Amino acid sequence: MNRLPSDAALDGYGLARVVVAVRVAVVVSIAVLVAVGPDWMSAHAAGTAAVLAAALLYAAVLMALPRYEVRRTRFAWLVSALDTAFTLALIGLTGGAASPVASVLALVVIASAARLPLRRCLLLSAMVGAGYLAVVLTVDSTHAALAPWVLGLWGALYVVFIAVMSGGLSRLLEREHQSRVRALVEAEAEHAAAEEERDLRARLLRSYEAQQEGLKVLLHEFRTPVASLDALTASDPASDDAAASQLVRRHSRHLADMLDALSDVNLSRRPAFSTGRVRRV
């Protein structure tokens, strides 16, 4: 006996295909019931065969395109309406009120509840109930009941179908919730990383600006006395202290060259991401 695939194997639309597989099994089970059931169930054999063939083709399309089975798509109403139409047609063709196909309506409502919002699901359920009532009232239902063993097997089979469909839809909703939570977490992480990057950039810029201001102050404090010394030594180079003055002048020039180099360092420490211009002091 084949086992259902594990959750790890049901990636992508695998879970949706499980739900579609239940739809295929329902169509096949109805065909078997019509074939082995009492004569009144096959009174409209041609119409029943046509509806079953159309339902099987519809299930095959959904098996190939399982995205139409998932929650909150623009095809949700169409899928639910087609499920309801096929089920009500088969109920009418296989005995009306006496038809065991009526149990399929429970699967239709369960699938619609997972596919549609609550209000739309309630509206669909009311429409399904009204449609079933119309079928029961218009189709002759004086047929004898099915044999107890047939009813028992049918009920047991549909308990399994309900369990498989409910479990598959539950896992689909859980996967959808996990995907939404994962997307929110990733978005928050990206936002936090961007905020941290902006904060680090601002702190680095403030640090560089503070360093530049310090270098500017240092340059100003050195340039003032050096300029004064240079002016004094240049005023009287032929005096008695000419040698000392020349020595002081050379040292002042040396200090001026050092300050120019320090100014170049100040300009070179301007960060690549800063804005505006840094002026030479």
JSON list of C-alpha atoms in Angstrom, two decimals, residues 117-206:
[
{"chain": "A", "resi": 117, "resn": "PRO", "atom": "CA", "xyz": [-12.42, 34.04, 3.18]},
{"chain": "A", "resi": 118, "resn": "LEU", "atom": "CA", "xyz": [-15.00, 33.33, 5.89]},
{"chain": "A", "resi": 119, "resn": "ARG", "atom": "CA", "xyz": [-17.82, 35.48, 4.52]},
{"chain": "A", "resi": 120, "resn": "ARG", "atom": "CA", "xyz": [-17.48, 34.13, 1.00]},
{"chain": "A", "resi": 121, "resn": "CYS", "atom": "CA", "xyz": [-17.31, 30.59, 2.33]},
{"chain": "A", "resi": 122, "resn": "LEU", "atom": "CA", "xyz": [-20.54, 31.12, 4.28]},
{"chain": "A", "resi": 123, "resn": "LEU", "atom": "CA", "xyz": [-22.16, 32.52, 1.14]},
{"chain": "A", "resi": 124, "resn": "LEU", "atom": "CA", "xyz": [-20.98, 29.53, -0.87]},
{"chain": "A", "resi": 125, "resn": "SER", "atom": "CA", "xyz": [-22.27, 27.13, 1.80]},
{"chain": "A", "resi": 126, "resn": "ALA", "atom": "CA", "xyz": [-25.69, 28.76, 1.64]},
{"chain": "A", "resi": 127, "resn": "MET", "atom": "CA", "xyz": [-25.67, 28.43, -2.15]},
{"chain": "A", "resi": 128, "resn": "VAL", "atom": "CA", "xyz": [-24.63, 24.77, -1.89]},
{"chain": "A", "resi": 129, "resn": "GLY", "atom": "CA", "xyz": [-27.45, 24.10, 0.56]},
{"chain": "A", "resi": 130, "resn": "ALA", "atom": "CA", "xyz": [-29.99, 25.84, -1.65]},
{"chain": "A", "resi": 131, "resn": "GLY", "atom": "CA", "xyz": [-28.76, 23.94, -4.70]},
{"chain": "A", "resi": 132, "resn": "TYR", "atom": "CA", "xyz": [-28.98, 20.60, -2.90]},
{"chain": "A", "resi": 133, "resn": "LEU", "atom": "CA", "xyz": [-32.50, 21.40, -1.73]},
{"chain": "A", "resi": 134, "resn": "ALA", "atom": "CA", "xyz": [-33.51, 22.24, -5.30]},
{"chain": "A", "resi": 135, "resn": "VAL", "atom": "CA", "xyz": [-32.06, 18.96, -6.58]},
{"chain": "A", "resi": 136, "resn": "VAL", "atom": "CA", "xyz": [-33.81, 16.93, -3.88]},
{"chain": "A", "resi": 137, "resn": "LEU", "atom": "CA", "xyz": [-37.16, 18.57, -4.61]},
{"chain": "A", "resi": 138, "resn": "THR", "atom": "CA", "xyz": [-36.95, 18.14, -8.39]},
{"chain": "A", "resi": 139, "resn": "VAL", "atom": "CA", "xyz": [-35.54, 14.61, -8.66]},
{"chain": "A", "resi": 140, "resn": "ASP", "atom": "CA", "xyz": [-37.61, 11.49, -7.93]},
{"chain": "A", "resi": 141, "resn": "SER", "atom": "CA", "xyz": [-36.36, 10.03, -4.64]},
{"chain": "A", "resi": 142, "resn": "THR", "atom": "CA", "xyz": [-38.59, 6.97, -4.22]},
{"chain": "A", "resi": 143, "resn": "HIS", "atom": "CA", "xyz": [-35.69, 4.60, -4.72]},
{"chain": "A", "resi": 144, "resn": "ALA", "atom": "CA", "xyz": [-34.80, 1.93, -2.20]},
{"chain": "A", "resi": 145, "resn": "ALA", "atom": "CA", "xyz": [-31.85, 2.56, 0.06]},
{"chain": "A", "resi": 146, "resn": "LEU", "atom": "CA", "xyz": [-28.49, 1.02, -0.68]},
{"chain": "A", "resi": 147, "resn": "ALA", "atom": "CA", "xyz": [-27.39, -2.16, 1.02]},
{"chain": "A", "resi": 148, "resn": "PRO", "atom": "CA", "xyz": [-25.96, -1.61, 4.52]},
{"chain": "A", "resi": 149, "resn": "TRP", "atom": "CA", "xyz": [-22.53, -2.88, 3.56]},
{"chain": "A", "resi": 150, "resn": "VAL", "atom": "CA", "xyz": [-22.38, -0.48, 0.61]},
{"chain": "A", "resi": 151, "resn": "LEU", "atom": "CA", "xyz": [-23.36, 2.45, 2.81]},
{"chain": "A", "resi": 152, "resn": "GLY", "atom": "CA", "xyz": [-20.83, 1.37, 5.43]},
{"chain": "A", "resi": 153, "resn": "LEU", "atom": "CA", "xyz": [-17.97, 1.13, 2.95]},
{"chain": "A", "resi": 154, "resn": "TRP", "atom": "CA", "xyz": [-18.98, 4.41, 1.35]},
{"chain": "A", "resi": 155, "resn": "GLY", "atom": "CA", "xyz": [-19.06, 6.21, 4.70]},
{"chain": "A", "resi": 156, "resn": "ALA", "atom": "CA", "xyz": [-15.71, 4.74, 5.78]},
{"chain": "A", "resi": 157, "resn": "LEU", "atom": "CA", "xyz": [-14.13, 5.73, 2.48]},
{"chain": "A", "resi": 158, "resn": "TYR", "atom": "CA", "xyz": [-15.31, 9.31, 2.79]},
{"chain": "A", "resi": 159, "resn": "VAL", "atom": "CA", "xyz": [-14.09, 9.57, 6.36]},
{"chain": "A", "resi": 160, "resn": "VAL", "atom": "CA", "xyz": [-10.62, 8.83, 4.94]},
{"chain": "A", "resi": 161, "resn": "PHE", "atom": "CA", "xyz": [-11.14, 11.36, 2.14]},
{"chain": "A", "resi": 162, "resn": "ILE", "atom": "CA", "xyz": [-12.17, 14.04, 4.64]},
{"chain": "A", "resi": 163, "resn": "ALA", "atom": "CA", "xyz": [-9.13, 13.29, 6.81]},
{"chain": "A", "resi": 164, "resn": "VAL", "atom": "CA", "xyz": [-6.71, 13.47, 3.87]},
{"chain": "A", "resi": 165, "resn": "MET", "atom": "CA", "xyz": [-8.23, 16.65, 2.47]},
{"chain": "A", "resi": 166, "resn": "SER", "atom": "CA", "xyz": [-8.43, 18.36, 5.86]},
{"chain": "A", "resi": 167, "resn": "GLY", "atom": "CA", "xyz": [-4.85, 17.42, 6.68]},
{"chain": "A", "resi": 168, "resn": "GLY", "atom": "CA", "xyz": [-3.57, 18.59, 3.30]},
{"chain": "A", "resi": 169, "resn": "LEU", "atom": "CA", "xyz": [-5.42, 21.90, 3.52]},
{"chain": "A", "resi": 170, "resn": "SER", "atom": "CA", "xyz": [-4.23, 22.42, 7.08]},
{"chain": "A", "resi": 171, "resn": "ARG", "atom": "CA", "xyz": [-0.63, 21.92, 6.01]},
{"chain": "A", "resi": 172, "resn": "LEU", "atom": "CA", "xyz": [-1.16, 24.30, 3.08]},
{"chain": "A", "resi": 173, "resn": "LEU", "atom": "CA", "xyz": [-2.38, 27.01, 5.45]},
{"chain": "A", "resi": 174, "resn": "GLU", "atom": "CA", "xyz": [0.50, 26.32, 7.83]},
{"chain": "A", "resi": 175, "resn": "ARG", "atom": "CA", "xyz": [3.02, 26.60, 4.99]},
{"chain": "A", "resi": 176, "resn": "GLU", "atom": "CA", "xyz": [1.40, 29.86, 3.90]},
{"chain": "A", "resi": 177, "resn": "HIS", "atom": "CA", "xyz": [1.65, 31.24, 7.44]},
{"chain": "A", "resi": 178, "resn": "GLN", "atom": "CA", "xyz": [5.28, 30.14, 7.75]},
{"chain": "A", "resi": 179, "resn": "SER", "atom": "CA", "xyz": [6.14, 31.79, 4.43]},
{"chain": "A", "resi": 180, "resn": "ARG", "atom": "CA", "xyz": [4.49, 35.03, 5.55]},
{"chain": "A", "resi": 181, "resn": "VAL", "atom": "CA", "xyz": [6.33, 35.00, 8.89]},
{"chain": "A", "resi": 182, "resn": "ARG", "atom": "CA", "xyz": [9.63, 34.21, 7.16]},
{"chain": "A", "resi": 183, "resn": "ALA", "atom": "CA", "xyz": [9.13, 37.10, 4.76]},
{"chain": "A", "resi": 184, "resn": "LEU", "atom": "CA", "xyz": [8.38, 39.47, 7.65]},
{"chain": "A", "resi": 185, "resn": "VAL", "atom": "CA", "xyz": [11.47, 38.31, 9.56]},
{"chain": "A", "resi": 186, "resn": "GLU", "atom": "CA", "xyz": [13.68, 38.77, 6.50]},
{"chain": "A", "resi": 187, "resn": "ALA", "atom": "CA", "xyz": [12.25, 42.23, 5.88]},
{"chain": "A", "resi": 188, "resn": "GLU", "atom": "CA", "xyz": [12.84, 43.24, 9.51]},
{"chain": "A", "resi": 189, "resn": "ALA", "atom": "CA", "xyz": [16.40, 41.87, 9.39]},
{"chain": "A", "resi": 190, "resn": "GLU", "atom": "CA", "xyz": [17.14, 43.81, 6.21]},
{"chain": "A", "resi": 191, "resn": "HIS", "atom": "CA", "xyz": [15.66, 46.96, 7.74]},
{"chain": "A", "resi": 192, "resn": "ALA", "atom": "CA", "xyz": [17.73, 46.51, 10.92]},
{"chain": "A", "resi": 193, "resn": "ALA", "atom": "CA", "xyz": [20.89, 45.95, 8.87]},
{"chain": "A", "resi": 194, "resn": "ALA", "atom": "CA", "xyz": [20.22, 49.09, 6.85]},
{"chain": "A", "resi": 195, "resn": "GLU", "atom": "CA", "xyz": [19.61, 51.10, 10.03]},
{"chain": "A", "resi": 196, "resn": "GLU", "atom": "CA", "xyz": [22.83, 49.76, 11.57]},
{"chain": "A", "resi": 197, "resn": "GLU", "atom": "CA", "xyz": [24.77, 50.60, 8.41]},
{"chain": "A", "resi": 198, "resn": "ARG", "atom": "CA", "xyz": [23.40, 54.15, 8.40]},
{"chain": "A", "resi": 199, "resn": "ASP", "atom": "CA", "xyz": [24.21, 54.57, 12.10]},
{"chain": "A", "resi": 200, "resn": "LEU", "atom": "CA", "xyz": [27.77, 53.28, 11.60]},
{"chain": "A", "resi": 201, "resn": "ARG", "atom": "CA", "xyz": [28.24, 55.57, 8.62]},
{"chain": "A", "resi": 202, "resn": "ALA", "atom": "CA", "xyz": [27.04, 58.57, 10.66]},
{"chain": "A", "resi": 203, "resn": "ARG", "atom": "CA", "xyz": [29.33, 57.71, 13.58]},
{"chain": "A", "resi": 204, "resn": "LEU", "atom": "CA", "xyz": [32.33, 57.29, 11.28]},
{"chain": "A", "resi": 205, "resn": "LEU", "atom": "CA", "xyz": [31.56, 60.59, 9.61]},
{"chain": "A", "resi": 206, "resn": "ARG", "atom": "CA", "xyz": [31.33, 62.35, 12.98]}
]
